[in-house]
PDB file of C-alpha atoms in Angstrom:
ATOM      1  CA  UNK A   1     107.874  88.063  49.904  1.00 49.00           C
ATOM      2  CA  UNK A   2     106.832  86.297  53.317  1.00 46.00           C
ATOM      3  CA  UNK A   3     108.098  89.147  55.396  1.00 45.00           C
ATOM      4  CA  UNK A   4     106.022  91.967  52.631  1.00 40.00           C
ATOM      5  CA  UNK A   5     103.290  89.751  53.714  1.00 42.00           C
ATOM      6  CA  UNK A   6     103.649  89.478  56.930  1.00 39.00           C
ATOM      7  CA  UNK A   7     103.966  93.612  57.429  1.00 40.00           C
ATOM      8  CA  UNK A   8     100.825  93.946  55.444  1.00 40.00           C
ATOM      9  CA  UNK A   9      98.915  91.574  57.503  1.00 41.00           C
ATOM     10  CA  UNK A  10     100.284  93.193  60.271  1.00 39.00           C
ATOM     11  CA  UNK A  11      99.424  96.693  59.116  1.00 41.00           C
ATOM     12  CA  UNK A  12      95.607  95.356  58.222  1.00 40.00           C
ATOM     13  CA  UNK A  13      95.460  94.667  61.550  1.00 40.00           C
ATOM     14  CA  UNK A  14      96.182  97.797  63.078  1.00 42.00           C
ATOM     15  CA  UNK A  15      94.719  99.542  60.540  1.00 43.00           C
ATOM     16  CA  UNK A  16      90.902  97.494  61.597  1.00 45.00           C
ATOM     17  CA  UNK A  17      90.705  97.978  65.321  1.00 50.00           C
ATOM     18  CA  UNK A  18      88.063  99.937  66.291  1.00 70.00           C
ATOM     19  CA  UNK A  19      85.632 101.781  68.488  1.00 72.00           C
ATOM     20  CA  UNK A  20      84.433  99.507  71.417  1.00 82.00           C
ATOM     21  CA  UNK A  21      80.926 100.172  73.524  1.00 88.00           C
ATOM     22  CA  UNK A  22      81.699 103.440  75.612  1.00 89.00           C
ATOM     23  CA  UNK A  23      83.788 104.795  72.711  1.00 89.00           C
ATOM     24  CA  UNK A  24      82.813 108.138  71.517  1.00 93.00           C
ATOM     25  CA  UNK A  25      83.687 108.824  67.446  1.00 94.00           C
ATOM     26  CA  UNK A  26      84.154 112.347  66.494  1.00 96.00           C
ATOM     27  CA  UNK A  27      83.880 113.088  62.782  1.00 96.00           C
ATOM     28  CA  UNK A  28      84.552 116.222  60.774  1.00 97.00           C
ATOM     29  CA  UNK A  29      83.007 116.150  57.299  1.00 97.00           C
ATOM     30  CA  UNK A  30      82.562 118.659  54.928  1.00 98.00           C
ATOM     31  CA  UNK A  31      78.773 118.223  53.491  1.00 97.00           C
ATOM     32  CA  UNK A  32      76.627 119.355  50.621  1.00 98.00           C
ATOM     33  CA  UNK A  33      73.036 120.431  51.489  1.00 97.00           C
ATOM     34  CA  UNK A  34      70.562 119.838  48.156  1.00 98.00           C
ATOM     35  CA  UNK A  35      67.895 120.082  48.795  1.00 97.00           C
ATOM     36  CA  UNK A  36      64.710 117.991  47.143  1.00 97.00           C
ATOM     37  CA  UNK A  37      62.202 120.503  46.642  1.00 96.00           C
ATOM     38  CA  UNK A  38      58.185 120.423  46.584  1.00 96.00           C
ATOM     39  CA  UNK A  39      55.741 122.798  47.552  1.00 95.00           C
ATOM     40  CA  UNK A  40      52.057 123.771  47.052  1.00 95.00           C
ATOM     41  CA  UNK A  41      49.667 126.304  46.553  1.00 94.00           C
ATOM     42  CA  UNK A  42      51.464 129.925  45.613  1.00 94.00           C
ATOM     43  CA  UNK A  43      54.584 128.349  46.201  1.00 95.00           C
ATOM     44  CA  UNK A  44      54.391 125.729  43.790  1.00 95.00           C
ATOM     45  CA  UNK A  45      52.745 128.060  41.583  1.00 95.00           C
ATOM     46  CA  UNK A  46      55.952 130.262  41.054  1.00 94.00           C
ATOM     47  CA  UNK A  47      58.152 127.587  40.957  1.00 96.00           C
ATOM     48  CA  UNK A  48      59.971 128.069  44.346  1.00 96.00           C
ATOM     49  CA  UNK A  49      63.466 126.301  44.370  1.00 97.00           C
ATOM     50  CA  UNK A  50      66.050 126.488  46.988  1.00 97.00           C
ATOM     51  CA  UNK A  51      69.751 126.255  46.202  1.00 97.00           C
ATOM     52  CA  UNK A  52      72.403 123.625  47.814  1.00 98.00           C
ATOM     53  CA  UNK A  53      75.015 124.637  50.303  1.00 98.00           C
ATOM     54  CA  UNK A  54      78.232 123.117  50.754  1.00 98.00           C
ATOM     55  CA  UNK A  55      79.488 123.464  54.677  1.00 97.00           C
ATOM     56  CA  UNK A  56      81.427 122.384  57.466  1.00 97.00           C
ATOM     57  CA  UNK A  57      79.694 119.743  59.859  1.00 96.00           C
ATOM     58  CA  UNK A  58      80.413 118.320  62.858  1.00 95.00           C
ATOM     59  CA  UNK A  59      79.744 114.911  64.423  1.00 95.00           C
ATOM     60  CA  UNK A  60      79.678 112.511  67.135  1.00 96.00           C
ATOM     61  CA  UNK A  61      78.805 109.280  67.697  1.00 96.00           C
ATOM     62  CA  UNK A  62      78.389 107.734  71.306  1.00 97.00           C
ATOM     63  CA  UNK A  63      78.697 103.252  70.915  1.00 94.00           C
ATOM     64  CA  UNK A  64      75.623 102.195  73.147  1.00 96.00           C
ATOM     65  CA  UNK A  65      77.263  98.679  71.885  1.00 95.00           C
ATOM     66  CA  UNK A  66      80.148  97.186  69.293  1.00 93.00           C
ATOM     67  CA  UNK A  67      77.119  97.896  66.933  1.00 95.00           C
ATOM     68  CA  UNK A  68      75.174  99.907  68.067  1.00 96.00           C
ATOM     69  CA  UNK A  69      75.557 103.798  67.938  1.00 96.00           C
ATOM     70  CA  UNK A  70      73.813 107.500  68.889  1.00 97.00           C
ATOM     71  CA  UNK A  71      75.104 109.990  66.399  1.00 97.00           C
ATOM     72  CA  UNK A  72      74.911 113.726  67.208  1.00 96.00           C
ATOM     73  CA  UNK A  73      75.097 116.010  63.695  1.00 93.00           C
ATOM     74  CA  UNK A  74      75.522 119.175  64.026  1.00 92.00           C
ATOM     75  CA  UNK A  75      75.796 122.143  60.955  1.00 93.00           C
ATOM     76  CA  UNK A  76      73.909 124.993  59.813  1.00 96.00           C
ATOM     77  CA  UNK A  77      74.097 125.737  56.033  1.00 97.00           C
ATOM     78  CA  UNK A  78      72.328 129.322  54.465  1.00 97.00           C
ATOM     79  CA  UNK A  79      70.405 128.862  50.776  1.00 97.00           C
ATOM     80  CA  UNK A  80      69.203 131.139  48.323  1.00 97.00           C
ATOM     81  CA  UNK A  81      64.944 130.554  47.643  1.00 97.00           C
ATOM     82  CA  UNK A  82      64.578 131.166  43.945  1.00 96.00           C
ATOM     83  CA  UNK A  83      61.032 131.459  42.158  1.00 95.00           C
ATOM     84  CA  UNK A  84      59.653 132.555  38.889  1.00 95.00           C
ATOM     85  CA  UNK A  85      59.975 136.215  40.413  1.00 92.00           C
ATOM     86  CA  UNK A  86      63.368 135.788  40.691  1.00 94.00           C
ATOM     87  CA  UNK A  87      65.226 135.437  43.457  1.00 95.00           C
ATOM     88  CA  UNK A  88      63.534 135.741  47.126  1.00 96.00           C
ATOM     89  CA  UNK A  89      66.880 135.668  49.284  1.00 96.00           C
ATOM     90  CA  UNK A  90      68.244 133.805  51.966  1.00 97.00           C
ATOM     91  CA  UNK A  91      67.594 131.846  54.882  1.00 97.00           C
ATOM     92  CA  UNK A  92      69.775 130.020  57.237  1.00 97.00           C
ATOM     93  CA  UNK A  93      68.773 126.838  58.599  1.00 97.00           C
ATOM     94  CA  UNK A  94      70.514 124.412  61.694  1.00 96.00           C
ATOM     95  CA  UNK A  95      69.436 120.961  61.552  1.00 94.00           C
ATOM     96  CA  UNK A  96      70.880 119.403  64.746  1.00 95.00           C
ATOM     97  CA  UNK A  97      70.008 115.269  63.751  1.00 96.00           C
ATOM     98  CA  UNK A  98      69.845 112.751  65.985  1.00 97.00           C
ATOM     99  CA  UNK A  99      70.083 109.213  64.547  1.00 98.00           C
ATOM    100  CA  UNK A 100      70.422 105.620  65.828  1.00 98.00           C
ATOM    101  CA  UNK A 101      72.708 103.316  63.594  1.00 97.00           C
ATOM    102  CA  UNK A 102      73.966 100.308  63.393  1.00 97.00           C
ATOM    103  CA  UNK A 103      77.523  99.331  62.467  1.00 95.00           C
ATOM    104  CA  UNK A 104      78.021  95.617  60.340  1.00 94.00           C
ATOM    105  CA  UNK A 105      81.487  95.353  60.869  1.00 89.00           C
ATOM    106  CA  UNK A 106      82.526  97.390  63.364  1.00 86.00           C
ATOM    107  CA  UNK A 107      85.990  95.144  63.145  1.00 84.00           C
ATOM    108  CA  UNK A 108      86.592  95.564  59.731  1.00 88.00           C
ATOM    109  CA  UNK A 109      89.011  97.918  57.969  1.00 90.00           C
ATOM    110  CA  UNK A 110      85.627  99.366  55.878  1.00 94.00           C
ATOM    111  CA  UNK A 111      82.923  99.607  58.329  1.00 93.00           C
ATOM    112  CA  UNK A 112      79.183 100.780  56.986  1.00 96.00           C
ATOM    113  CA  UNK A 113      76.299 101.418  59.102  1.00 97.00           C
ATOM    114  CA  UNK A 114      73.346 102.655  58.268  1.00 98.00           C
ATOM    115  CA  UNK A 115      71.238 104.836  60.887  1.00 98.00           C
ATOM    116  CA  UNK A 116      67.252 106.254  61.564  1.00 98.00           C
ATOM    117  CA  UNK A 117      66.167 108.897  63.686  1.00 97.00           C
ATOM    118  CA  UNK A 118      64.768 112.541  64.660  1.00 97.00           C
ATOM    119  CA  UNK A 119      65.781 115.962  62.816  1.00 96.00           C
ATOM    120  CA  UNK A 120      65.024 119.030  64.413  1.00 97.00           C
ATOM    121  CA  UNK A 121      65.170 122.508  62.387  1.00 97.00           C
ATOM    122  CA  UNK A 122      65.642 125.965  63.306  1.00 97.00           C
ATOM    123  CA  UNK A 123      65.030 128.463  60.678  1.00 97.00           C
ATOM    124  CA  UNK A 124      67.272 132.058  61.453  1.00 97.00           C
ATOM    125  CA  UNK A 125      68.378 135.140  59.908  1.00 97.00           C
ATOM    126  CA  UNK A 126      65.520 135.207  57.552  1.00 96.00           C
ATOM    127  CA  UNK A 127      66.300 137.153  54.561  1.00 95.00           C
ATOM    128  CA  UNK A 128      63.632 136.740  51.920  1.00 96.00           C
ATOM    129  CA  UNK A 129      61.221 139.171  50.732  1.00 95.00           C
ATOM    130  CA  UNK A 130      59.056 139.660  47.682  1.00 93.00           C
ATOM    131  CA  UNK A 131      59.903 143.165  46.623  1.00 90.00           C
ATOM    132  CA  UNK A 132      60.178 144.977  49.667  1.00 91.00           C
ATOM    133  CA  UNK A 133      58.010 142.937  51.413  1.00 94.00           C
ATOM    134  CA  UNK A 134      59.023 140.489  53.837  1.00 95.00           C
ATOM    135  CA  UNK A 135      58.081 136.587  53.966  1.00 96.00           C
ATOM    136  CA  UNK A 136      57.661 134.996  57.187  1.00 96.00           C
ATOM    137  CA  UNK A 137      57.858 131.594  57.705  1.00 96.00           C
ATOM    138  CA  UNK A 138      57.513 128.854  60.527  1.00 95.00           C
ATOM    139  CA  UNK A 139      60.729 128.799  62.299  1.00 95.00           C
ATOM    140  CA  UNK A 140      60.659 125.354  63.614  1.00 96.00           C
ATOM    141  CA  UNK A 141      60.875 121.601  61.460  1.00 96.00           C
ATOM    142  CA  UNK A 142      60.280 118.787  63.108  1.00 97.00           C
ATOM    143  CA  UNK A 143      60.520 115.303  60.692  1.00 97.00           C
ATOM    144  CA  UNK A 144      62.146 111.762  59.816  1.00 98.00           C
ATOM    145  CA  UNK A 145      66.158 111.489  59.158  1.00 97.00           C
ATOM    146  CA  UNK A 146      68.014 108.312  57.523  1.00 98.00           C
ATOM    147  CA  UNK A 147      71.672 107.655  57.019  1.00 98.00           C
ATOM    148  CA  UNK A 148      73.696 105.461  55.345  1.00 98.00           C
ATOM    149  CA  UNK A 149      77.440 105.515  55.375  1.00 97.00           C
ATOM    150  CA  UNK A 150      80.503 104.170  55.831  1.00 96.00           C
ATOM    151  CA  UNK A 151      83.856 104.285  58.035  1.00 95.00           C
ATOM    152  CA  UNK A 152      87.276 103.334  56.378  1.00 95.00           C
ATOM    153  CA  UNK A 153      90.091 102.789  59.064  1.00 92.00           C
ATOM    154  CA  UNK A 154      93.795 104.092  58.007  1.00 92.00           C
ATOM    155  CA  UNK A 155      95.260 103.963  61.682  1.00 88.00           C
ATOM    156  CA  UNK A 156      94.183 102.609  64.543  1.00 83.00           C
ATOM    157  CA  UNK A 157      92.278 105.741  65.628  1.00 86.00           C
ATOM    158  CA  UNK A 158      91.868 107.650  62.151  1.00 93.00           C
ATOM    159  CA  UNK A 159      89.578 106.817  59.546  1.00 95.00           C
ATOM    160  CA  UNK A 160      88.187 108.295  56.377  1.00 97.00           C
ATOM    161  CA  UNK A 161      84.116 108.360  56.569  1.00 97.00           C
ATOM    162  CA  UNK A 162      81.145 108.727  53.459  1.00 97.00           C
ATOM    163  CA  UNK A 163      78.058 109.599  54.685  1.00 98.00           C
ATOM    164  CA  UNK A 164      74.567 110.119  52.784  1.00 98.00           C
ATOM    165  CA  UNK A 165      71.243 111.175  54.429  1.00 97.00           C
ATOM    166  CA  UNK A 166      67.945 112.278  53.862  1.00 98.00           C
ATOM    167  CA  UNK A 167      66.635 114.905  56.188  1.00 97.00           C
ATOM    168  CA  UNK A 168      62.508 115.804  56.284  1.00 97.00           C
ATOM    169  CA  UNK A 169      62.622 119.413  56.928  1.00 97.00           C
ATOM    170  CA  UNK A 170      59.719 121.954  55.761  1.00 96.00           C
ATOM    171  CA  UNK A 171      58.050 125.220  56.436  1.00 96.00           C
ATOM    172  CA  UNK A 172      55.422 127.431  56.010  1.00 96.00           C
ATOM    173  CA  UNK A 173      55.207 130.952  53.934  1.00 96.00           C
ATOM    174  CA  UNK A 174      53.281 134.345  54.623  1.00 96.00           C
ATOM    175  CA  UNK A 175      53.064 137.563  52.830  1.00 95.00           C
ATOM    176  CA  UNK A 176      51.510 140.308  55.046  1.00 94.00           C
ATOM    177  CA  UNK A 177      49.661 137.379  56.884  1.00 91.00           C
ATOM    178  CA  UNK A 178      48.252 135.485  53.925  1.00 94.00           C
ATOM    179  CA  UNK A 179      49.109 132.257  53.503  1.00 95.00           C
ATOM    180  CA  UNK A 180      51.700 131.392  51.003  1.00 95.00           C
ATOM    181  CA  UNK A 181      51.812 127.386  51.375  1.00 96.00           C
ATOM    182  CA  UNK A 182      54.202 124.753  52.371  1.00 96.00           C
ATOM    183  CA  UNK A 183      57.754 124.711  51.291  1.00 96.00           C
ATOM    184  CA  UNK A 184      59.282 120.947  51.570  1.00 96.00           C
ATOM    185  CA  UNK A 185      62.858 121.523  51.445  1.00 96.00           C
ATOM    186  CA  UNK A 186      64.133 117.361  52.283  1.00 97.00           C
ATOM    187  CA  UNK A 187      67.422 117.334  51.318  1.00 97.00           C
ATOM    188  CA  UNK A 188      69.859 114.872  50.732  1.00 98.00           C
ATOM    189  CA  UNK A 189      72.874 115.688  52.562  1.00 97.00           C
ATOM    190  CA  UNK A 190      76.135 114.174  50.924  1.00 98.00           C
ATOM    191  CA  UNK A 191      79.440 113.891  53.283  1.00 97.00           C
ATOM    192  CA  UNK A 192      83.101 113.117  53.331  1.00 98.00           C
ATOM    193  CA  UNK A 193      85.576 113.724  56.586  1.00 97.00           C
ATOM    194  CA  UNK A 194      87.616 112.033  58.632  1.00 97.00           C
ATOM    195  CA  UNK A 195      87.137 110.929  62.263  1.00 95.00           C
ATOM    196  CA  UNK A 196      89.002 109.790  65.131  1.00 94.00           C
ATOM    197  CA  UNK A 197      87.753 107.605  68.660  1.00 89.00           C
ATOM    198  CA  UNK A 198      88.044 108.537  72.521  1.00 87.00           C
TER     199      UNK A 198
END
């Protein structure tokens, strides 16, 4: 019983060391975009909706400190705009986020941090149209991000990660240059992955 005790002391160990300052973390997550609509003026008034997207993501995370990090996101996701009309199409959207966190227990076998910063978004490969009509839009978001999450170690240098944020992204709408309104898209982004440390 000593020595089963012993090994799993020994493996708890192992299992908790962790990124140091200078370390870079690299994550890969797989994420759902869902997006927390609002909107006004025409917009609102035909009920414009935009439909989650579940997608690869990649990130890293640069340790300015033990505690403190810079994480890098990186993803693009592509949702369908529905409306009262039916549906508008598609539009693709890369978020690139930049957030600062800081880690609790950056020694501990489960490890959360939570994390504010900058999100910048690039709107592309606009699809959506009423009729035959297209709908431009503003192709650049600028707004708020916040993060809270969590790293669980299961070796030394591998460790399962949960990660929730909400991103501020919106745009603007035009039909044949009249204005449509403002579409607040905000989602909440929810993530699971593993990562590793250099």
């Amino acid at each position: 019983m000593k020595k089963l005790a012993l090994a799993a002391a020994i493996g708890l160990i192992s299992a908790s060391a962790f990124a140091a300052q200078g370390d870079i973390l690299a994550r890969f997550r797989v994420i759902n975009v869902n997006p927390d609509v609002s909107a006004d003026s025409t917009l609102s008034a035909i009920h414009t909706d935009v439909k989650s997207d579940t997608v690869p993501e990649f990130d890293f995370t640069y340790m300015i400190t033990n505690n403190i990090g810079a994480e890098l996101i990186l993803g693009t996701s592509r949702h369908e705009v529905n409306s009262d009309l039916g549906s508008l199409g598609k539009v693709s959207v890369l978020p690139p986020t930049l957030t600062l966190q800081y880690h609790f227990m950056p020694e501990a076998t489960f490890r959360p941090y939570v994390g504010v910063g900058v999100n910048y978004t690039r709107f592309y490969n606009n699809g959506l149209k009423v009729g035959s009509t297209a709908v431009d839009i503003d192709q650049n978001s600028w707004g708020l991000a916040a993060q809270v999450g969590a790293d669980v170690a299961i070796s030394k240098n591998l460790f399962i990660n949960f990660d929730v944020k909400k991103i501020d992204i919106k745009t603007k709408a035009r039909l044949n240059g009249a204005d449509l309104g403002t579409l607040k898209i905000n989602p909440w982004v929810y993530g699971i992955g593993i990562g590793t440390k250099f």
